[in-house]
Structures are given as C-alpha cells and as structure tokens.
Coordinates of C-alpha atoms in Angstrom, one line a residue:
X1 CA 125.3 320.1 56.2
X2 CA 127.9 320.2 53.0
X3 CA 125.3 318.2 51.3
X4 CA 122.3 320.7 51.8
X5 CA 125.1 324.0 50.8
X6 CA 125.9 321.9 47.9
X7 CA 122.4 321.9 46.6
X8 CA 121.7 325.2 48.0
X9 CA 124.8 326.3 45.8
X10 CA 123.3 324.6 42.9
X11 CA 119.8 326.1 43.2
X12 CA 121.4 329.1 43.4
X13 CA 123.4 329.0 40.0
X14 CA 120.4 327.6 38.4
X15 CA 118.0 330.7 39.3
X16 CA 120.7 332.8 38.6
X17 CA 121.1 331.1 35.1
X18 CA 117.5 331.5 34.3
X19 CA 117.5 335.1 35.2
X20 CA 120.3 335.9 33.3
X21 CA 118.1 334.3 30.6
X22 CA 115.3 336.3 31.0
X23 CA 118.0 339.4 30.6
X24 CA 119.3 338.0 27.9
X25 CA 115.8 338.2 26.2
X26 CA 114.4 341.4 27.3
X27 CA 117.6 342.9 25.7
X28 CA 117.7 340.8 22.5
X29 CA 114.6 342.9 21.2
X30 CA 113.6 339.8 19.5
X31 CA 109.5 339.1 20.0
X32 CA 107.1 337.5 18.0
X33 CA 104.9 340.0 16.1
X34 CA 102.4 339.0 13.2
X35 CA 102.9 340.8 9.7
X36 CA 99.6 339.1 8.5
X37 CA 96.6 337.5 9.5
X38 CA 94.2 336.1 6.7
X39 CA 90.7 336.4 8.2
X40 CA 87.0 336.3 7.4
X41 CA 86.2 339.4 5.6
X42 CA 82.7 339.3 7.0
X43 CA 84.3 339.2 10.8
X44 CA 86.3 342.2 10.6
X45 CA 83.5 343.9 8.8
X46 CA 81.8 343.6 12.2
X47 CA 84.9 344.5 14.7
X48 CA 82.9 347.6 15.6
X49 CA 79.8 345.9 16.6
X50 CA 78.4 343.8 19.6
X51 CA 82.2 342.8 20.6
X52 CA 84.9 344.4 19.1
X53 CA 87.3 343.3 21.5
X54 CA 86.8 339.5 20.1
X55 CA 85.2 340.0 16.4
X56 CA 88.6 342.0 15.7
X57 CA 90.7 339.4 17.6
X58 CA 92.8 336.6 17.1
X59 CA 93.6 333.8 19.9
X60 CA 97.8 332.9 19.6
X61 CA 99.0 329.8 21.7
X62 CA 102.9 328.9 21.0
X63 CA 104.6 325.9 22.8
X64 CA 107.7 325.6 23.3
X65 CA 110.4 322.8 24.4
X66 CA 112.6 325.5 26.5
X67 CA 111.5 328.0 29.2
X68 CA 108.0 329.1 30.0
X69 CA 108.8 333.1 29.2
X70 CA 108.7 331.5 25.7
X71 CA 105.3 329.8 25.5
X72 CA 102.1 331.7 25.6
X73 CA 98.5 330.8 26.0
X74 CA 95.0 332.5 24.4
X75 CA 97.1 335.7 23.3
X76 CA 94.5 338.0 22.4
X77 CA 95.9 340.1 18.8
X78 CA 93.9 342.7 18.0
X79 CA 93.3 344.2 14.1
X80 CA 94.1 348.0 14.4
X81 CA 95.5 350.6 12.1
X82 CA 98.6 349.9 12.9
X83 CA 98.4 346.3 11.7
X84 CA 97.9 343.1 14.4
X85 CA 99.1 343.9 18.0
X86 CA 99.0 341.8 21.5
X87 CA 96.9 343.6 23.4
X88 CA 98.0 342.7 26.8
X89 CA 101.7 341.3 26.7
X90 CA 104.8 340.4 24.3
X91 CA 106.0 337.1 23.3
X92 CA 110.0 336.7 23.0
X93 CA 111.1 334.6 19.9
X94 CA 113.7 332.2 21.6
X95 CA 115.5 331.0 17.9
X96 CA 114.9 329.2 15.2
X97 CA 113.3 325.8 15.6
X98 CA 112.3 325.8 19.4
X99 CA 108.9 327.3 19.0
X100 CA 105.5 326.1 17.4
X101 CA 102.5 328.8 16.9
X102 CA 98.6 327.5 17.0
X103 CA 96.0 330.3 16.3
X104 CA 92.0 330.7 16.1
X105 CA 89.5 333.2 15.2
X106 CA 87.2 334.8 16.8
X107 CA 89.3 335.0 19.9
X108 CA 87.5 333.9 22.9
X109 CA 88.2 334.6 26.9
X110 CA 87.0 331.6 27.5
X111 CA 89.4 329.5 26.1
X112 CA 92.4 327.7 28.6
X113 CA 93.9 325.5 26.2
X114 CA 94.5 323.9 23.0
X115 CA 91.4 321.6 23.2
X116 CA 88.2 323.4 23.7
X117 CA 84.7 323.3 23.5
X118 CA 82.5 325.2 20.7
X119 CA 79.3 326.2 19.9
X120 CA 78.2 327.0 16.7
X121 CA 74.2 328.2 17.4
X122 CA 72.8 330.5 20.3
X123 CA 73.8 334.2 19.9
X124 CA 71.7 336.6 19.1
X125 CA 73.9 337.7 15.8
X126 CA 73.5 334.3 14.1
X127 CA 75.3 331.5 13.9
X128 CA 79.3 331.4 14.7
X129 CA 82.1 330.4 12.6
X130 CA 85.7 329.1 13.8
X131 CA 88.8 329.8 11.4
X132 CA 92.3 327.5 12.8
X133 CA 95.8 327.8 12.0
X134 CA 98.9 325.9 13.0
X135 CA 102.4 326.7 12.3
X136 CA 104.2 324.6 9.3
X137 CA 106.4 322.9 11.9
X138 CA 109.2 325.1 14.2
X139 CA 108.8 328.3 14.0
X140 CA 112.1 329.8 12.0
X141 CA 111.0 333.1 12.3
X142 CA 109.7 335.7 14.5
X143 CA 107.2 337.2 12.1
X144 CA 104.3 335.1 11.8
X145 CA 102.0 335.1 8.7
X146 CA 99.2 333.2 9.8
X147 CA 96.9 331.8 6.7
X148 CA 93.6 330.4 8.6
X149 CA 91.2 327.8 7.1
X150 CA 87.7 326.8 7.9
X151 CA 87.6 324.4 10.8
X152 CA 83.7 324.4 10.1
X153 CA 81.5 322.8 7.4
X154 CA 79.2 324.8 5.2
X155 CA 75.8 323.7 4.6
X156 CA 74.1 325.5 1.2
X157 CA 70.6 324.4 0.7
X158 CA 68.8 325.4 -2.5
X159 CA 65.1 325.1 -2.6
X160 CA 62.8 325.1 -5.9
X161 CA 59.0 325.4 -5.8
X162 CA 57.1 323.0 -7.8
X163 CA 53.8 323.3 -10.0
X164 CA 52.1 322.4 -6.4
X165 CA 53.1 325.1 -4.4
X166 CA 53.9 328.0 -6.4
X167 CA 51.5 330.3 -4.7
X168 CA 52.7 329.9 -1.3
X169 CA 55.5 331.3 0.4
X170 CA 58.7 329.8 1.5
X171 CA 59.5 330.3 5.9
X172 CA 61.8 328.9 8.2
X173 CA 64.5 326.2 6.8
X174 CA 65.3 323.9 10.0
X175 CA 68.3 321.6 9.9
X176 CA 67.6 318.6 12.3
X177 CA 69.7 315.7 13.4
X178 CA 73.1 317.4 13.5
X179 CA 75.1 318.5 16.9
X180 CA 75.7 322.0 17.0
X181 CA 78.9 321.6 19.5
X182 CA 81.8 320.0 19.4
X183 CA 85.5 319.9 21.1
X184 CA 88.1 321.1 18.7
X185 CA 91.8 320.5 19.1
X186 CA 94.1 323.1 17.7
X187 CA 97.1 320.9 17.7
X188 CA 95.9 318.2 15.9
X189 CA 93.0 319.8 13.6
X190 CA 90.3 317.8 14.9
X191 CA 86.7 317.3 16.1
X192 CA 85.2 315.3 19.0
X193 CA 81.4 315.4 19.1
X194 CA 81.0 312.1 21.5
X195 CA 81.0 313.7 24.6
X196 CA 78.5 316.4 23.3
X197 CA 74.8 317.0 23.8
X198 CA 71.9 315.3 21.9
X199 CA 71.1 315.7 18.6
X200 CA 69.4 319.4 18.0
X201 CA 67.3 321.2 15.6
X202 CA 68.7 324.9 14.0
X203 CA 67.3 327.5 12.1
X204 CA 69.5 327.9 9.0
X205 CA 68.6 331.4 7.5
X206 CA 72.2 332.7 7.0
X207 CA 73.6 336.4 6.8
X208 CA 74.4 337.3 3.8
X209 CA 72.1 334.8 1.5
X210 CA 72.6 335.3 -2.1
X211 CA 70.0 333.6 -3.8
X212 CA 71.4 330.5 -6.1
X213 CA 70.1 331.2 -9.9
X214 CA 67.5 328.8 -10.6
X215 CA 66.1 328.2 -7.5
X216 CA 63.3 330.1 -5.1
X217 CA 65.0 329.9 -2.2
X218 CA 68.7 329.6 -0.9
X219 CA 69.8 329.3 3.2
X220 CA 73.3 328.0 4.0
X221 CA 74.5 327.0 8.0
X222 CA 77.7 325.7 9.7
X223 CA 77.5 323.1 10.9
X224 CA 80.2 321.3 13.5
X225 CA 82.1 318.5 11.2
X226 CA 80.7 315.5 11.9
X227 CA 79.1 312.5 10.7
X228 CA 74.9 312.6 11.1
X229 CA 73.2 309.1 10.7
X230 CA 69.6 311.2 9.9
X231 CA 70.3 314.8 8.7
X232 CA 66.6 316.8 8.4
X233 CA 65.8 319.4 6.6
X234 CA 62.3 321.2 7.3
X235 CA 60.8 323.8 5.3
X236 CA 57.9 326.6 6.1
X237 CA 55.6 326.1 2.9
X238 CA 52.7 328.6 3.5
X239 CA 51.0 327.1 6.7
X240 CA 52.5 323.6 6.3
X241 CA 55.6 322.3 7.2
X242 CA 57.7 319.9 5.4
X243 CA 60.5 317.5 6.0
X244 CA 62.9 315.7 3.9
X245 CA 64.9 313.1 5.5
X246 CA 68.4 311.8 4.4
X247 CA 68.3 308.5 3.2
X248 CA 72.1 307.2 4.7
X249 CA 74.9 308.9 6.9
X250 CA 75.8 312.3 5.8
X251 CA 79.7 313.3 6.6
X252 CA 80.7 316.8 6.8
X253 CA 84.3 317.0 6.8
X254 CA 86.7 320.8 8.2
X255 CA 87.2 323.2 5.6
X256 CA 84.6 321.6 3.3
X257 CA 81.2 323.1 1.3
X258 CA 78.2 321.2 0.7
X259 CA 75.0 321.7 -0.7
X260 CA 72.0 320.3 -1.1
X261 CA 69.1 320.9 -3.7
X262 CA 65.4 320.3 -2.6
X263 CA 62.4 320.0 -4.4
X264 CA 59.0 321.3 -2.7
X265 CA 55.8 320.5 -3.5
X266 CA 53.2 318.1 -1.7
X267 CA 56.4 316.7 -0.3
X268 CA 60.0 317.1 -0.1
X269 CA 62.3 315.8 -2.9
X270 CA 65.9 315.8 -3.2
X271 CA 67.3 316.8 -6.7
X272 CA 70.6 314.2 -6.5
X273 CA 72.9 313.7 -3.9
X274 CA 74.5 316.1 -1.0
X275 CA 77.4 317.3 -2.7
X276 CA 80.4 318.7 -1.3
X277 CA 83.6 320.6 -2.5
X278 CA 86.5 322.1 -0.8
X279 CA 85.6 325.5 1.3
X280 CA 87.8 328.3 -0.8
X281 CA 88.5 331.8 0.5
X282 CA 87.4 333.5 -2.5
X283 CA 83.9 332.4 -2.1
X284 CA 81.7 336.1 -2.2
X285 CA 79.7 335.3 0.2
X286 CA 82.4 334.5 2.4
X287 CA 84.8 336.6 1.4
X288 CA 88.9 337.0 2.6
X289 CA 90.8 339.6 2.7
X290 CA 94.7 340.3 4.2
X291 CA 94.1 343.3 6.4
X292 CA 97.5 344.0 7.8
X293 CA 99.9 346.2 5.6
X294 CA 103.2 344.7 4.8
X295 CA 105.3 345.6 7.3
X296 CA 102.8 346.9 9.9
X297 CA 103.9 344.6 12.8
X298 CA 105.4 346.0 15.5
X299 CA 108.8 344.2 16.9
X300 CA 111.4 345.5 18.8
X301 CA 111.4 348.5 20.8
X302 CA 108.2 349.4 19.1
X303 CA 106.3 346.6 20.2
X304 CA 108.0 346.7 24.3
X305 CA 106.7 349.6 24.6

C-alpha cells in the first residue's frame, strides 16, 4: 500500500510540474509568430481565387525535444493585412535551442506529417507547385523569417519551326515518361518516387508563358524531381503529332531549371543537350516577393488574443 501512495505521490508532483509549466508559458507571452514569409508571387496573386484559405497559406510543423504544448503540426498561417497569422491556434517559444521549424507552401488539410504525398497535375487551375523550408538548426528565436526554395523542378521547352512546317500551327506539348507524384519529406529535403504510380503523360502549357526570343513556341511544367530513363516530348504540328524521345536518363534535381530546345519539322530534333541551371527567385515569370511588413507579426498579448 506505501508502495502504490508513493507512486501515487509521484504522479501527482509530476502533473502538477507539468501544469505549472503550461502556466509558466501562457504567462511568459512568449509565442512563435512569423515577421516574413518569402513566397511565390504568382500564389498570393491568386489568394482570392478558387481557395483562399490554402493559396494564401502556409503549413508550419516545429518539433521539439521537451513537452508536446511546444511542437505543432500542419499550422495553417494565413497572409493578411496584418502580416502572417495562425489561423486557428498559437505556438509558445519554449527558449533558445529546444525547437526546430519545417514549413511548406501552399498549405494543405490534408497533410498529417513531415513526409507526405504530392501531386503535381490534376486540378482544374493548372499544374501545382511546392515551395519547402527548414529552420537553420534550433530555433534561437521566436520570430521566424522563413526563406522557401523550390522543392520542384522546372521544365522550359523552346520549340522552333523549320523550313518544313512553317505554315502549320503549333498545339498541345505533352511531356511523357515522367511521374507526376512523389513523397516529399520536409525534414530531410527529399523525394521518393518508388512507391508511386506508373509513368504518365502531361500536358505542359504553363500560366504565364512568355515566349523565349528566337523561338515559335515556349511551354515550361514541374515536374516531381526525379530521374526519367525515357523523357517524351510530343508536339501538335497542324494535324500531326510529333515525338522526340530522350536519348539517356534525364535527372531533374529540387530547386533546379531546365530547358530544352526542339527543332520541328518532318521530325523532332533536339538543338543540344537538356540543360539545367539553379531555380532563382528573381526569375519574371516566377516571380518573389516578401509580403509581410517588417514588424507586422503579431506576439504577445496581441497574438493570444
């Protein structure tokens, strides 16, 4: 019987230590807020259509190696006037060096964890791209300034008419071969496509196509990052379709921009190789911008109640 009050005793010291904990928090005034979020210009451009509630959003996870009122999962933050709020609850900092921040964009409902699956093809708007951030270590602060990069690859195909065909009018551009989902993992910035579905063919007329000087035609996609032993490219020429096939395994690495420059004509010709440079934010077409004011987080009592 002294044995179970013992442990009884203990229990009891233990919840009471924990609550006290939780006090200590909600009076400390200290919670995670976000002062800036660097996100696709194009996105936010778009918060007030189909879905603002996830084109405007952000998904925050933040582990932690202490108690659970410390660690968050898919934290919806929401681009307002007022800068980047949580929409449903607040996050208490718990000090320097305990906590580690993951984030994505477009936030997603549908997401549990971490590791998840994503699609890139299938809605009605287009095809969808995936932006990824992870804290530089610890967190030592309880502002975060979150800096996303491209977890996709961009695909830019330029197409040139030839003698052959000049009269007849460029269609569809189809990319074949590729998988168009893929399991990313936040923590460790990474794909896994093995698990996924058969290869599939895509339609790769982008949004906002700027056509490349010199060339009759230009389409860009994202494509998952992976490595495609026979990437296709078909292309609409009048009533005819054409294909050009690669001629060896074509990697697309995260964060990275390649294009490709076909010939048409009677057939399909590559002009070199696929080439590929690193995915900027100051591209035009894909534009960045840092929406949130300096200062515009909330914190404190602003951001309890």
């Amino acid at each position: 019987m002294k044995k179970l009050l013992t442990l009884a005793a203990l229990a009891a010291v233990a919840a009471s230590c924990t609550q006290s904990e939780v006090e200590d928090v909600k009076q400390s005034n200290e919670y995670i807020g976000i002062a800036s979020a660097t996100v696709n210009n194009m996105v936010l451009t778009r918060a007030g259509e189909t879905n603002p509630l996830q084109w405007g959003s952000l998904g925050l996870f933040v582990t932690t190696e202490g108690d659970d009122i410390f660690k968050v999962d898919n934290m919806s933050w929401r681009y307002t006037e007022t800068g980047w709020t949580s929409r449903y609850s607040n996050l208490p900092y718990e000090g320097e060096g305990k906590q580690t921040a993951y984030a994505y964009h477009p936030f997603s409902p549908d997401v549990t964890g971490t590791s998840f699956k994503f699609t890139t093809v299938g809605y009605d708007w287009g095809m969808k791209n995936l932006l990824w951030w992870k804290s530089d270590g610890a967190l030592t602060s309880n502002t975060l300034n979150i800096g996303f990069k491209h977890a996709m690859s961009k695909l830019t195909i330029n197409l040139k008419k030839n003698d052959e065909v000049l009269n007849e009018e460029l269609g569809n551009v189809i990319i074949g071969g590729t998988k168009v989902s893929g399991t990313v993992d936040l923590i460790e910035q990474t794909w896994n496509v093995e698990d996924e579905d058969p290869v599939a063919d895509f339609n790769a007329e982008g949004w906002y196509v700027e056509l490349t000087e010199g060339f009759d035609k230009t389409v860009w996609a994202y494509l998952i990052p992976q490595e495609i032993p026979e990437l296709t490219v078909s292309v609409e020429v009048g009533s005819k379709t054409y294909t050009w096939t690669a001629e060896s395994t074509q990697t697309f690495e995260p964060g990275y921009a390649y294009t490709l420059n076909l010939t048409i004509g009677r057939e399909v010709t590559a002009v070199g190789e696929v080439t590929e440079s690193e995915w900027t934010n100051t591209e035009s077409t894909e534009g960045y911008a840092d929406y949130a004011p300096n200062n515009s987080y909330l914190t404190g009592e602003e951001l309890k109640s």
